[in-house]
Amino acid sequence: CLDEIRGLNEPGASWDEGCWRKDCVSGKITKTIIPNMCCIMNGIIYEEDTTIDDGCWKRTCKNGTLSIKEELIANKCCIMKGIIYEEDTTIDDGCWKRTCKNGTLSIKEELIANKCCFFGDMVYENGDKWFTDCHEMKCSYGHQKEKLRPDKCCEDEGKLHKHQEKWSKDCYIKSCLFGSIEKDLIPNLCCQVGSEYKKPGKKWLEGCFQKACINGLITSELILHKC
């Protein structure tokens, strides 16, 4: 048998070459892998003590068996919360997408759609609750839902007022106290006519007189052509 390395071999000759045992049989060379010497991974044969890159890990061929994943390959894969991610893998990290590049996770680069909510400079995850002065807020699949806190704020004609806030409306000073509106008449501003209050400058007819509200006082002027 003619071998490229050994040259001519007699019938029945056997010899070891790397991972293989070769035999000269009937003018042809046959070969079989030597047990406990080389390793096979993904159809490729590796000799003893060869170090192999297997995904994110280095492994070594020892006595025909590949070692367990023994050493993380530098600048190739990323670890986050004990989980290993290969190069270019995109990972969901809370509210954000991140990418493994050269062994390093990118900064929080893209907000995951329909998952979290922005409010001010804060990011809230789905289901999170937080409070503003007047509302209880909740993040629901990327959308903010709000519910009025009735014990904190008051709603007056569509406008919200905080606890202890005061505002004027017509003849009154109004104040919000624990969700209830209280009002006090503004002195020297409006005029009381029966159970009704007239605004400053308001004029009205009463019998033979035209009356007006001036600085909280009612003035009367006789209408000559009427009485």
PDB file of C-alpha atoms in Angstrom:
ATOM      1  CA  CYS A   1       0.000   0.000   0.000  1.00  0.00           C
ATOM      2  CA  LEU A   2       1.245   3.449  -0.830  1.00  0.00           C
ATOM      3  CA  ASP A   3       0.845   6.092   1.915  1.00  0.00           C
ATOM      4  CA  GLU A   4       1.554   9.754   1.175  1.00  0.00           C
ATOM      5  CA  ILE A   5       3.662  10.110   4.305  1.00  0.00           C
ATOM      6  CA  ARG A   6       5.146   6.623   4.953  1.00  0.00           C
ATOM      7  CA  GLY A   7       5.501   5.589   1.354  1.00  0.00           C
ATOM      8  CA  LEU A   8       5.152   1.837   0.576  1.00  0.00           C
ATOM      9  CA  ASN A   9       3.838  -0.495   3.277  1.00  0.00           C
ATOM     10  CA  GLU A  10       3.708  -4.274   3.381  1.00  0.00           C
ATOM     11  CA  PRO A  11       0.371  -6.157   3.506  1.00  0.00           C
ATOM     12  CA  GLY A  12      -0.907  -6.311   7.127  1.00  0.00           C
ATOM     13  CA  ALA A  13       1.133  -3.301   8.240  1.00  0.00           C
ATOM     14  CA  SER A  14      -0.535  -1.015  10.855  1.00  0.00           C
ATOM     15  CA  TRP A  15       0.514   2.420  12.048  1.00  0.00           C
ATOM     16  CA  ASP A  16      -0.930   5.429  13.913  1.00  0.00           C
ATOM     17  CA  GLU A  17      -1.239   8.783  12.249  1.00  0.00           C
ATOM     18  CA  GLY A  18      -2.792  11.587  14.291  1.00  0.00           C
ATOM     19  CA  CYS A  19      -6.271  10.474  15.311  1.00  0.00           C
ATOM     20  CA  TRP A  20      -6.219   7.483  12.986  1.00  0.00           C
ATOM     21  CA  ARG A  21      -4.995   3.916  12.943  1.00  0.00           C
ATOM     22  CA  LYS A  22      -4.137   2.906   9.391  1.00  0.00           C
ATOM     23  CA  ASP A  23      -3.943  -0.627   8.019  1.00  0.00           C
ATOM     24  CA  CYS A  24      -2.667  -1.980   4.717  1.00  0.00           C
ATOM     25  CA  VAL A  25      -5.314  -4.466   3.553  1.00  0.00           C
ATOM     26  CA  SER A  26      -5.329  -6.024   0.086  1.00  0.00           C
ATOM     27  CA  GLY A  27      -3.362  -3.148  -1.382  1.00  0.00           C
ATOM     28  CA  LYS A  28      -5.594  -0.491   0.124  1.00  0.00           C
ATOM     29  CA  ILE A  29      -5.197   1.659   3.220  1.00  0.00           C
ATOM     30  CA  THR A  30      -8.100   1.586   5.691  1.00  0.00           C
ATOM     31  CA  LYS A  31      -8.340   3.868   8.706  1.00  0.00           C
ATOM     32  CA  THR A  32     -10.279   3.892  11.968  1.00  0.00           C
ATOM     33  CA  ILE A  33     -10.332   6.529  14.662  1.00  0.00           C
ATOM     34  CA  ILE A  34      -8.200   5.695  17.699  1.00  0.00           C
ATOM     35  CA  PRO A  35     -10.408   5.398  20.828  1.00  0.00           C
ATOM     36  CA  ASN A  36      -9.819   7.882  23.669  1.00  0.00           C
ATOM     37  CA  MET A  37      -7.441   9.955  21.627  1.00  0.00           C
ATOM     38  CA  CYS A  38      -9.364  12.356  19.412  1.00  0.00           C
ATOM     39  CA  CYS A  39     -12.713  14.124  19.613  1.00  0.00           C
ATOM     40  CA  ILE A  40     -15.515  14.671  17.114  1.00  0.00           C
ATOM     41  CA  MET A  41     -17.698  17.792  17.190  1.00  0.00           C
ATOM     42  CA  ASN A  42     -20.114  18.813  14.440  1.00  0.00           C
ATOM     43  CA  GLY A  43     -18.553  16.219  12.132  1.00  0.00           C
ATOM     44  CA  ILE A  44     -15.031  17.598  12.607  1.00  0.00           C
ATOM     45  CA  ILE A  45     -12.265  15.527  14.229  1.00  0.00           C
ATOM     46  CA  TYR A  46      -9.899  17.204  16.679  1.00  0.00           C
ATOM     47  CA  GLU A  47      -6.640  15.779  17.983  1.00  0.00           C
ATOM     48  CA  GLU A  48      -5.706  15.400  21.641  1.00  0.00           C
ATOM     49  CA  ASP A  49      -5.099  18.681  23.521  1.00  0.00           C
ATOM     50  CA  THR A  50      -6.658  20.738  20.728  1.00  0.00           C
ATOM     51  CA  THR A  51      -8.557  23.786  22.043  1.00  0.00           C
ATOM     52  CA  ILE A  52     -11.803  24.415  20.187  1.00  0.00           C
ATOM     53  CA  ASP A  53     -14.114  27.437  20.051  1.00  0.00           C
ATOM     54  CA  ASP A  54     -17.644  26.179  20.720  1.00  0.00           C
ATOM     55  CA  GLY A  55     -20.026  29.121  20.518  1.00  0.00           C
ATOM     56  CA  CYS A  56     -19.085  31.369  23.430  1.00  0.00           C
ATOM     57  CA  TRP A  57     -16.741  28.842  25.027  1.00  0.00           C
ATOM     58  CA  LYS A  58     -13.327  27.276  24.710  1.00  0.00           C
ATOM     59  CA  ARG A  59     -13.193  23.472  25.058  1.00  0.00           C
ATOM     60  CA  THR A  60     -10.276  21.070  25.022  1.00  0.00           C
ATOM     61  CA  CYS A  61     -10.003  17.541  23.652  1.00  0.00           C
ATOM     62  CA  LYS A  62      -8.788  15.231  26.440  1.00  0.00           C
ATOM     63  CA  ASN A  63      -8.637  11.436  26.122  1.00  0.00           C
ATOM     64  CA  GLY A  64     -11.174  11.446  23.321  1.00  0.00           C
ATOM     65  CA  THR A  65     -13.676  13.624  25.166  1.00  0.00           C
ATOM     66  CA  LEU A  66     -14.355  17.322  24.854  1.00  0.00           C
ATOM     67  CA  SER A  67     -14.160  19.143  28.160  1.00  0.00           C
ATOM     68  CA  ILE A  68     -17.179  20.984  29.486  1.00  0.00           C
ATOM     69  CA  LYS A  69     -17.509  24.649  28.557  1.00  0.00           C
ATOM     70  CA  GLU A  70     -14.501  25.748  30.544  1.00  0.00           C
ATOM     71  CA  GLU A  71     -13.603  29.290  29.549  1.00  0.00           C
ATOM     72  CA  LEU A  72     -15.634  32.108  28.037  1.00  0.00           C
ATOM     73  CA  ILE A  73     -14.097  33.429  24.830  1.00  0.00           C
ATOM     74  CA  ALA A  74     -13.028  37.028  25.415  1.00  0.00           C
ATOM     75  CA  ASN A  75     -14.773  39.798  23.432  1.00  0.00           C
ATOM     76  CA  LYS A  76     -17.240  37.420  21.837  1.00  0.00           C
ATOM     77  CA  CYS A  77     -20.246  36.758  24.069  1.00  0.00           C
ATOM     78  CA  CYS A  78     -22.027  38.627  26.857  1.00  0.00           C
ATOM     79  CA  ILE A  79     -23.294  37.632  30.286  1.00  0.00           C
ATOM     80  CA  MET A  80     -26.390  39.218  31.804  1.00  0.00           C
ATOM     81  CA  LYS A  81     -28.035  37.943  34.991  1.00  0.00           C
ATOM     82  CA  GLY A  82     -26.170  34.657  34.659  1.00  0.00           C
ATOM     83  CA  ILE A  83     -27.316  34.037  31.089  1.00  0.00           C
ATOM     84  CA  ILE A  84     -24.812  33.956  28.223  1.00  0.00           C
ATOM     85  CA  TYR A  85     -25.670  35.566  24.887  1.00  0.00           C
ATOM     86  CA  GLU A  86     -23.774  35.164  21.626  1.00  0.00           C
ATOM     87  CA  GLU A  87     -22.510  37.994  19.435  1.00  0.00           C
ATOM     88  CA  ASP A  88     -25.215  40.143  17.782  1.00  0.00           C
ATOM     89  CA  THR A  89     -27.964  38.683  19.982  1.00  0.00           C
ATOM     90  CA  THR A  90     -30.651  41.246  20.836  1.00  0.00           C
ATOM     91  CA  ILE A  91     -31.831  41.012  24.432  1.00  0.00           C
ATOM     92  CA  ASP A  92     -34.865  42.404  26.225  1.00  0.00           C
ATOM     93  CA  ASP A  93     -33.597  44.062  29.413  1.00  0.00           C
ATOM     94  CA  GLY A  94     -36.594  45.354  31.314  1.00  0.00           C
ATOM     95  CA  CYS A  95     -37.998  48.126  29.135  1.00  0.00           C
ATOM     96  CA  TRP A  96     -35.086  48.192  26.705  1.00  0.00           C
ATOM     97  CA  LYS A  97     -33.521  46.292  23.842  1.00  0.00           C
ATOM     98  CA  ARG A  98     -29.764  45.729  24.059  1.00  0.00           C
ATOM     99  CA  THR A  99     -27.313  44.038  21.685  1.00  0.00           C
ATOM    100  CA  CYS A 100     -24.233  41.939  22.407  1.00  0.00           C
ATOM    101  CA  LYS A 101     -21.259  43.432  20.546  1.00  0.00           C
ATOM    102  CA  ASN A 102     -17.673  42.248  20.996  1.00  0.00           C
ATOM    103  CA  GLY A 103     -18.442  40.796  24.399  1.00  0.00           C
ATOM    104  CA  THR A 104     -20.153  43.931  25.703  1.00  0.00           C
ATOM    105  CA  LEU A 105     -23.852  44.695  25.997  1.00  0.00           C
ATOM    106  CA  SER A 106     -24.829  47.954  24.350  1.00  0.00           C
ATOM    107  CA  ILE A 107     -26.384  50.694  26.442  1.00  0.00           C
ATOM    108  CA  LYS A 108     -30.163  50.753  26.657  1.00  0.00           C
ATOM    109  CA  GLU A 109     -30.693  51.616  23.030  1.00  0.00           C
ATOM    110  CA  GLU A 110     -34.347  51.162  22.139  1.00  0.00           C
ATOM    111  CA  LEU A 111     -37.515  51.173  24.220  1.00  0.00           C
ATOM    112  CA  ILE A 112     -39.548  47.982  23.749  1.00  0.00           C
ATOM    113  CA  ALA A 113     -42.856  48.898  22.112  1.00  0.00           C
ATOM    114  CA  ASN A 114     -46.099  48.390  24.062  1.00  0.00           C
ATOM    115  CA  LYS A 115     -44.286  47.397  27.230  1.00  0.00           C
ATOM    116  CA  CYS A 116     -43.132  50.391  29.269  1.00  0.00           C
ATOM    117  CA  CYS A 117     -44.102  54.022  29.763  1.00  0.00           C
ATOM    118  CA  PHE A 118     -42.181  57.306  29.852  1.00  0.00           C
ATOM    119  CA  PHE A 119     -43.298  59.870  32.433  1.00  0.00           C
ATOM    120  CA  GLY A 120     -41.080  62.892  32.931  1.00  0.00           C
ATOM    121  CA  ASP A 121     -37.563  61.478  33.072  1.00  0.00           C
ATOM    122  CA  MET A 122     -38.737  58.155  34.507  1.00  0.00           C
ATOM    123  CA  VAL A 123     -39.436  54.855  32.759  1.00  0.00           C
ATOM    124  CA  TYR A 124     -42.064  52.525  34.204  1.00  0.00           C
ATOM    125  CA  GLU A 125     -42.557  48.863  33.343  1.00  0.00           C
ATOM    126  CA  ASN A 126     -45.880  47.300  32.446  1.00  0.00           C
ATOM    127  CA  GLY A 127     -48.087  47.139  35.543  1.00  0.00           C
ATOM    128  CA  ASP A 128     -46.117  49.748  37.499  1.00  0.00           C
ATOM    129  CA  LYS A 129     -48.092  52.356  39.441  1.00  0.00           C
ATOM    130  CA  TRP A 130     -47.031  55.834  40.483  1.00  0.00           C
ATOM    131  CA  PHE A 131     -48.685  58.986  41.780  1.00  0.00           C
ATOM    132  CA  THR A 132     -48.934  62.599  40.719  1.00  0.00           C
ATOM    133  CA  ASP A 133     -50.538  65.368  42.762  1.00  0.00           C
ATOM    134  CA  CYS A 134     -54.017  64.540  41.522  1.00  0.00           C
ATOM    135  CA  HIS A 135     -53.815  61.130  39.853  1.00  0.00           C
ATOM    136  CA  GLU A 136     -52.930  57.527  40.411  1.00  0.00           C
ATOM    137  CA  MET A 137     -51.060  56.453  37.280  1.00  0.00           C
ATOM    138  CA  LYS A 138     -50.590  52.980  35.844  1.00  0.00           C
ATOM    139  CA  CYS A 139     -48.519  51.715  32.913  1.00  0.00           C
ATOM    140  CA  SER A 140     -50.544  49.319  30.780  1.00  0.00           C
ATOM    141  CA  TYR A 141     -48.702  47.871  27.768  1.00  0.00           C
ATOM    142  CA  GLY A 142     -46.960  51.135  26.954  1.00  0.00           C
ATOM    143  CA  HIS A 143     -49.968  53.358  27.648  1.00  0.00           C
ATOM    144  CA  GLN A 144     -50.483  55.557  30.707  1.00  0.00           C
ATOM    145  CA  LYS A 145     -53.796  55.248  32.482  1.00  0.00           C
ATOM    146  CA  GLU A 146     -54.825  57.777  35.090  1.00  0.00           C
ATOM    147  CA  LYS A 147     -57.396  57.773  37.864  1.00  0.00           C
ATOM    148  CA  LEU A 148     -58.312  60.850  39.881  1.00  0.00           C
ATOM    149  CA  ARG A 149     -57.356  60.734  43.553  1.00  0.00           C
ATOM    150  CA  PRO A 150     -60.605  62.103  45.001  1.00  0.00           C
ATOM    151  CA  ASP A 151     -59.129  62.681  48.453  1.00  0.00           C
ATOM    152  CA  LYS A 152     -56.260  64.756  47.054  1.00  0.00           C
ATOM    153  CA  CYS A 153     -57.635  67.096  44.393  1.00  0.00           C
ATOM    154  CA  CYS A 154     -60.847  68.834  43.382  1.00  0.00           C
ATOM    155  CA  GLU A 155     -62.376  69.248  39.945  1.00  0.00           C
ATOM    156  CA  ASP A 156     -64.182  72.522  39.271  1.00  0.00           C
ATOM    157  CA  GLU A 157     -65.644  73.193  35.823  1.00  0.00           C
ATOM    158  CA  GLY A 158     -63.235  70.739  34.202  1.00  0.00           C
ATOM    159  CA  LYS A 159     -60.126  72.096  35.914  1.00  0.00           C
ATOM    160  CA  LEU A 160     -58.184  70.267  38.612  1.00  0.00           C
ATOM    161  CA  HIS A 161     -57.039  71.983  41.788  1.00  0.00           C
ATOM    162  CA  LYS A 162     -54.572  70.566  44.301  1.00  0.00           C
ATOM    163  CA  HIS A 163     -55.195  70.151  48.011  1.00  0.00           C
ATOM    164  CA  GLN A 164     -55.167  73.569  49.784  1.00  0.00           C
ATOM    165  CA  GLU A 165     -55.152  75.410  46.465  1.00  0.00           C
ATOM    166  CA  LYS A 166     -57.322  78.542  46.328  1.00  0.00           C
ATOM    167  CA  TRP A 167     -58.884  80.279  43.336  1.00  0.00           C
ATOM    168  CA  SER A 168     -61.518  82.935  42.717  1.00  0.00           C
ATOM    169  CA  LYS A 169     -64.733  82.389  40.833  1.00  0.00           C
ATOM    170  CA  ASP A 170     -67.413  85.053  40.470  1.00  0.00           C
ATOM    171  CA  CYS A 171     -68.161  86.267  44.009  1.00  0.00           C
ATOM    172  CA  TYR A 172     -66.250  83.584  45.850  1.00  0.00           C
ATOM    173  CA  ILE A 173     -62.839  82.450  46.954  1.00  0.00           C
ATOM    174  CA  LYS A 174     -62.803  78.698  46.544  1.00  0.00           C
ATOM    175  CA  SER A 175     -60.422  76.278  48.192  1.00  0.00           C
ATOM    176  CA  CYS A 176     -59.749  72.560  47.794  1.00  0.00           C
ATOM    177  CA  LEU A 177     -59.552  70.626  51.065  1.00  0.00           C
ATOM    178  CA  PHE A 178     -59.085  66.846  50.902  1.00  0.00           C
ATOM    179  CA  GLY A 179     -61.051  66.594  47.674  1.00  0.00           C
ATOM    180  CA  SER A 180     -63.938  68.872  48.696  1.00  0.00           C
ATOM    181  CA  ILE A 181     -64.524  72.419  47.452  1.00  0.00           C
ATOM    182  CA  GLU A 182     -65.240  75.078  50.036  1.00  0.00           C
ATOM    183  CA  LYS A 183     -66.165  78.639  49.123  1.00  0.00           C
ATOM    184  CA  ASP A 184     -66.202  81.986  50.920  1.00  0.00           C
ATOM    185  CA  LEU A 185     -67.831  85.177  49.756  1.00  0.00           C
ATOM    186  CA  ILE A 186     -65.347  87.838  48.717  1.00  0.00           C
ATOM    187  CA  PRO A 187     -66.074  90.913  50.869  1.00  0.00           C
ATOM    188  CA  ASN A 188     -66.789  94.278  49.185  1.00  0.00           C
ATOM    189  CA  LEU A 189     -67.098  92.672  45.783  1.00  0.00           C
ATOM    190  CA  CYS A 190     -70.570  91.245  45.150  1.00  0.00           C
ATOM    191  CA  CYS A 191     -74.024  92.268  46.322  1.00  0.00           C
ATOM    192  CA  GLN A 192     -76.618  90.004  47.900  1.00  0.00           C
ATOM    193  CA  VAL A 193     -80.133  90.233  46.541  1.00  0.00           C
ATOM    194  CA  GLY A 194     -82.300  87.723  48.325  1.00  0.00           C
ATOM    195  CA  SER A 195     -80.512  84.404  48.007  1.00  0.00           C
ATOM    196  CA  GLU A 196     -78.637  85.542  44.893  1.00  0.00           C
ATOM    197  CA  TYR A 197     -75.336  87.384  44.551  1.00  0.00           C
ATOM    198  CA  LYS A 198     -74.779  89.972  41.850  1.00  0.00           C
ATOM    199  CA  LYS A 199     -71.330  90.437  40.307  1.00  0.00           C
ATOM    200  CA  PRO A 200     -69.545  93.824  40.420  1.00  0.00           C
ATOM    201  CA  GLY A 201     -70.975  96.183  37.791  1.00  0.00           C
ATOM    202  CA  LYS A 202     -74.080  94.056  37.360  1.00  0.00           C
ATOM    203  CA  LYS A 203     -77.226  96.149  36.675  1.00  0.00           C
ATOM    204  CA  TRP A 204     -80.843  95.088  37.036  1.00  0.00           C
ATOM    205  CA  LEU A 205     -84.312  96.579  37.178  1.00  0.00           C
ATOM    206  CA  GLU A 206     -86.337  96.487  40.326  1.00  0.00           C
ATOM    207  CA  GLY A 207     -89.662  98.325  40.261  1.00  0.00           C
ATOM    208  CA  CYS A 208     -89.035 101.991  39.361  1.00  0.00           C
ATOM    209  CA  PHE A 209     -85.336 101.712  39.918  1.00  0.00           C
ATOM    210  CA  GLN A 210     -82.278 100.599  38.053  1.00  0.00           C
ATOM    211  CA  LYS A 211     -79.934  99.068  40.500  1.00  0.00           C
ATOM    212  CA  ALA A 212     -76.257  98.288  40.241  1.00  0.00           C
ATOM    213  CA  CYS A 213     -73.664  96.472  42.318  1.00  0.00           C
ATOM    214  CA  ILE A 214     -70.631  98.661  43.057  1.00  0.00           C
ATOM    215  CA  ASN A 215     -67.891  97.368  45.388  1.00  0.00           C
ATOM    216  CA  GLY A 216     -70.344  95.251  47.332  1.00  0.00           C
ATOM    217  CA  LEU A 217     -72.938  98.025  47.654  1.00  0.00           C
ATOM    218  CA  ILE A 218     -76.232  98.294  45.829  1.00  0.00           C
ATOM    219  CA  THR A 219     -76.965 101.655  44.198  1.00  0.00           C
ATOM    220  CA  SER A 220     -80.437 102.727  43.044  1.00  0.00           C
ATOM    221  CA  GLU A 221     -81.413 105.220  40.349  1.00  0.00           C
ATOM    222  CA  LEU A 222     -85.004 106.242  39.714  1.00  0.00           C
ATOM    223  CA  ILE A 223     -86.191 105.677  36.182  1.00  0.00           C
ATOM    224  CA  LEU A 224     -88.158 108.876  35.541  1.00  0.00           C
ATOM    225  CA  HIS A 225     -90.041 107.831  32.457  1.00  0.00           C
ATOM    226  CA  LYS A 226     -91.135 104.628  34.093  1.00  0.00           C
ATOM    227  CA  CYS A 227     -92.674 105.734  37.411  1.00  0.00           C
TER     228      CYS A 227
END
